[in-house]
mmCIF file of C-alpha atoms in Angstrom:
data_model
loop_
_atom_site.group_PDB
_atom_site.id
_atom_site.type_symbol
_atom_site.label_atom_id
_atom_site.label_comp_id
_atom_site.label_asym_id
_atom_site.label_seq_id
_atom_site.Cartn_x
_atom_site.Cartn_y
_atom_site.Cartn_z
ATOM 1 C CA MET A 205 -22.002 11.052 -1.163
ATOM 2 C CA THR A 206 -25.104 11.125 0.932
ATOM 3 C CA LYS A 207 -25.227 13.674 3.708
ATOM 4 C CA ARG A 208 -26.124 12.150 6.938
ATOM 5 C CA THR A 209 -26.876 13.890 10.290
ATOM 6 C CA SER A 210 -25.464 11.169 12.462
ATOM 7 C CA LEU A 211 -22.227 9.045 12.678
ATOM 8 C CA LYS A 212 -22.584 5.557 14.021
ATOM 9 C CA LEU A 213 -19.476 4.722 16.074
ATOM 10 C CA THR A 214 -18.832 1.005 15.821
ATOM 11 C CA ASP A 215 -16.000 -0.406 17.870
ATOM 12 C CA GLU A 216 -13.774 -0.510 14.908
ATOM 13 C CA ARG A 217 -14.496 2.998 13.822
ATOM 14 C CA GLN A 218 -13.860 4.278 17.422
ATOM 15 C CA ARG A 219 -10.441 2.376 17.456
ATOM 16 C CA LYS A 220 -9.573 4.104 14.183
ATOM 17 C CA LEU A 221 -10.748 7.513 15.490
ATOM 18 C CA ASP A 222 -8.590 6.934 18.615
ATOM 19 C CA ARG A 223 -5.524 6.065 16.564
ATOM 20 C CA ALA A 224 -6.101 9.043 14.259
ATOM 21 C CA SER A 225 -6.614 11.343 17.220
ATOM 22 C CA ALA A 226 -3.250 10.289 18.652
ATOM 23 C CA ILE A 227 -1.630 11.214 15.392
ATOM 24 C CA VAL A 228 -3.392 14.594 15.171
ATOM 25 C CA ALA A 229 -2.896 15.505 18.877
ATOM 26 C CA GLU A 230 -0.079 18.027 19.672
ATOM 27 C CA ASP A 231 1.120 15.993 22.643
ATOM 28 C CA GLU A 232 -0.094 13.053 24.856
ATOM 29 C CA TYR A 233 -2.296 15.498 26.790
ATOM 30 C CA ASP A 234 -4.112 17.089 23.785
ATOM 31 C CA ASP A 235 -7.617 15.662 23.019
ATOM 32 C CA PRO A 236 -8.642 17.110 19.646
ATOM 33 C CA PRO A 237 -12.302 17.207 18.740
ATOM 34 C CA MET A 238 -13.636 14.558 16.407
ATOM 35 C CA SER A 239 -14.205 17.134 13.755
ATOM 36 C CA VAL A 240 -10.530 18.091 13.746
ATOM 37 C CA VAL A 241 -9.526 14.359 13.428
ATOM 38 C CA ILE A 242 -11.994 13.767 10.565
ATOM 39 C CA ASP A 243 -10.801 17.014 8.817
ATOM 40 C CA ALA A 244 -7.242 15.802 9.074
ATOM 41 C CA ALA A 245 -8.101 12.363 7.653
ATOM 42 C CA LEU A 246 -9.948 13.847 4.742
ATOM 43 C CA THR A 247 -7.152 16.240 3.985
ATOM 44 C CA HIS A 248 -4.659 13.444 4.136
ATOM 45 C CA LEU A 249 -6.610 11.393 1.523
ATOM 46 C CA VAL A 250 -7.052 14.374 -0.882
ATOM 47 C CA GLU A 251 -3.308 15.314 -0.498
ATOM 48 C CA SER A 252 -2.236 11.643 -0.913
ATOM 49 C CA GLU A 253 -4.077 11.428 -4.270
ATOM 50 C CA GLN A 254 -2.380 14.594 -5.378
ATOM 51 C CA ASN A 255 1.108 13.425 -4.241
ATOM 52 C CA ILE A 256 0.556 10.172 -6.095
ATOM 53 C CA ASP A 257 -0.326 12.130 -9.308
ATOM 54 C CA ASP A 258 2.611 14.418 -8.835
ATOM 55 C CA ALA A 259 5.007 11.484 -8.392
ATOM 56 C CA ARG A 260 4.070 9.829 -11.635
ATOM 57 C CA GLY A 261 6.616 11.752 -13.642
ATOM 58 C CA GLU A 262 9.428 11.293 -11.125
ATOM 59 C CA PHE A 263 9.204 7.731 -10.107
ATOM 60 C CA ASP A 264 8.427 4.426 -11.811
ATOM 61 C CA PRO A 265 4.948 2.950 -11.520
ATOM 62 C CA GLU A 266 6.153 0.001 -9.453
ATOM 63 C CA THR A 267 7.665 2.160 -6.913
ATOM 64 C CA ILE A 268 4.605 4.429 -6.610
ATOM 65 C CA GLN A 269 2.372 1.311 -6.348
ATOM 66 C CA ALA A 270 4.565 -0.421 -3.625
ATOM 67 C CA ILE A 271 4.580 2.742 -1.462
ATOM 68 C CA ALA A 272 1.064 4.265 -1.938
ATOM 69 C CA ASN A 273 -1.262 1.296 -1.983
ATOM 70 C CA THR A 274 -3.579 1.203 1.076
ATOM 71 C CA SER A 275 -6.910 -0.261 1.987
ATOM 72 C CA VAL A 276 -8.469 3.045 0.732
ATOM 73 C CA ILE A 277 -6.314 3.942 -2.306
ATOM 74 C CA GLY A 278 -5.497 1.252 -4.833
ATOM 75 C CA LEU A 279 -3.211 1.756 -7.831
ATOM 76 C CA ARG A 280 -3.407 -0.136 -10.958
ATOM 77 C CA TYR A 281 -0.137 -0.396 -12.622
ATOM 78 C CA ARG A 282 0.290 2.465 -15.090
ATOM 79 C CA THR A 283 -3.425 3.421 -15.250
ATOM 80 C CA SER A 284 -5.293 5.071 -12.377
ATOM 81 C CA ILE A 285 -5.936 5.695 -8.787
ATOM 82 C CA GLU A 286 -9.100 3.742 -7.636
ATOM 83 C CA SER A 287 -10.964 3.748 -4.288
ATOM 84 C CA LYS A 288 -11.039 0.357 -2.666
ATOM 85 C CA TRP A 289 -13.155 1.619 0.095
ATOM 86 C CA ARG A 290 -16.584 0.795 -1.437
#
């Protein structure tokens, strides 16, 4: 990962941040800082990968794949977790 000093906020990225902010907010009047929203999203991604790995012994691969596939995390049947992001 390349470290950058600025974050360009495209319209789509701003919409995603607004949706994520609403999820992270304690109530409709809370406006969490962007750093809190980004930290929550990163934590969710890391924990999701761990949850998928933990579920492998408990659930069949088709169920895990049907529930856990997103535009960011892609699962190959019975093999591995792959990032679809880039």
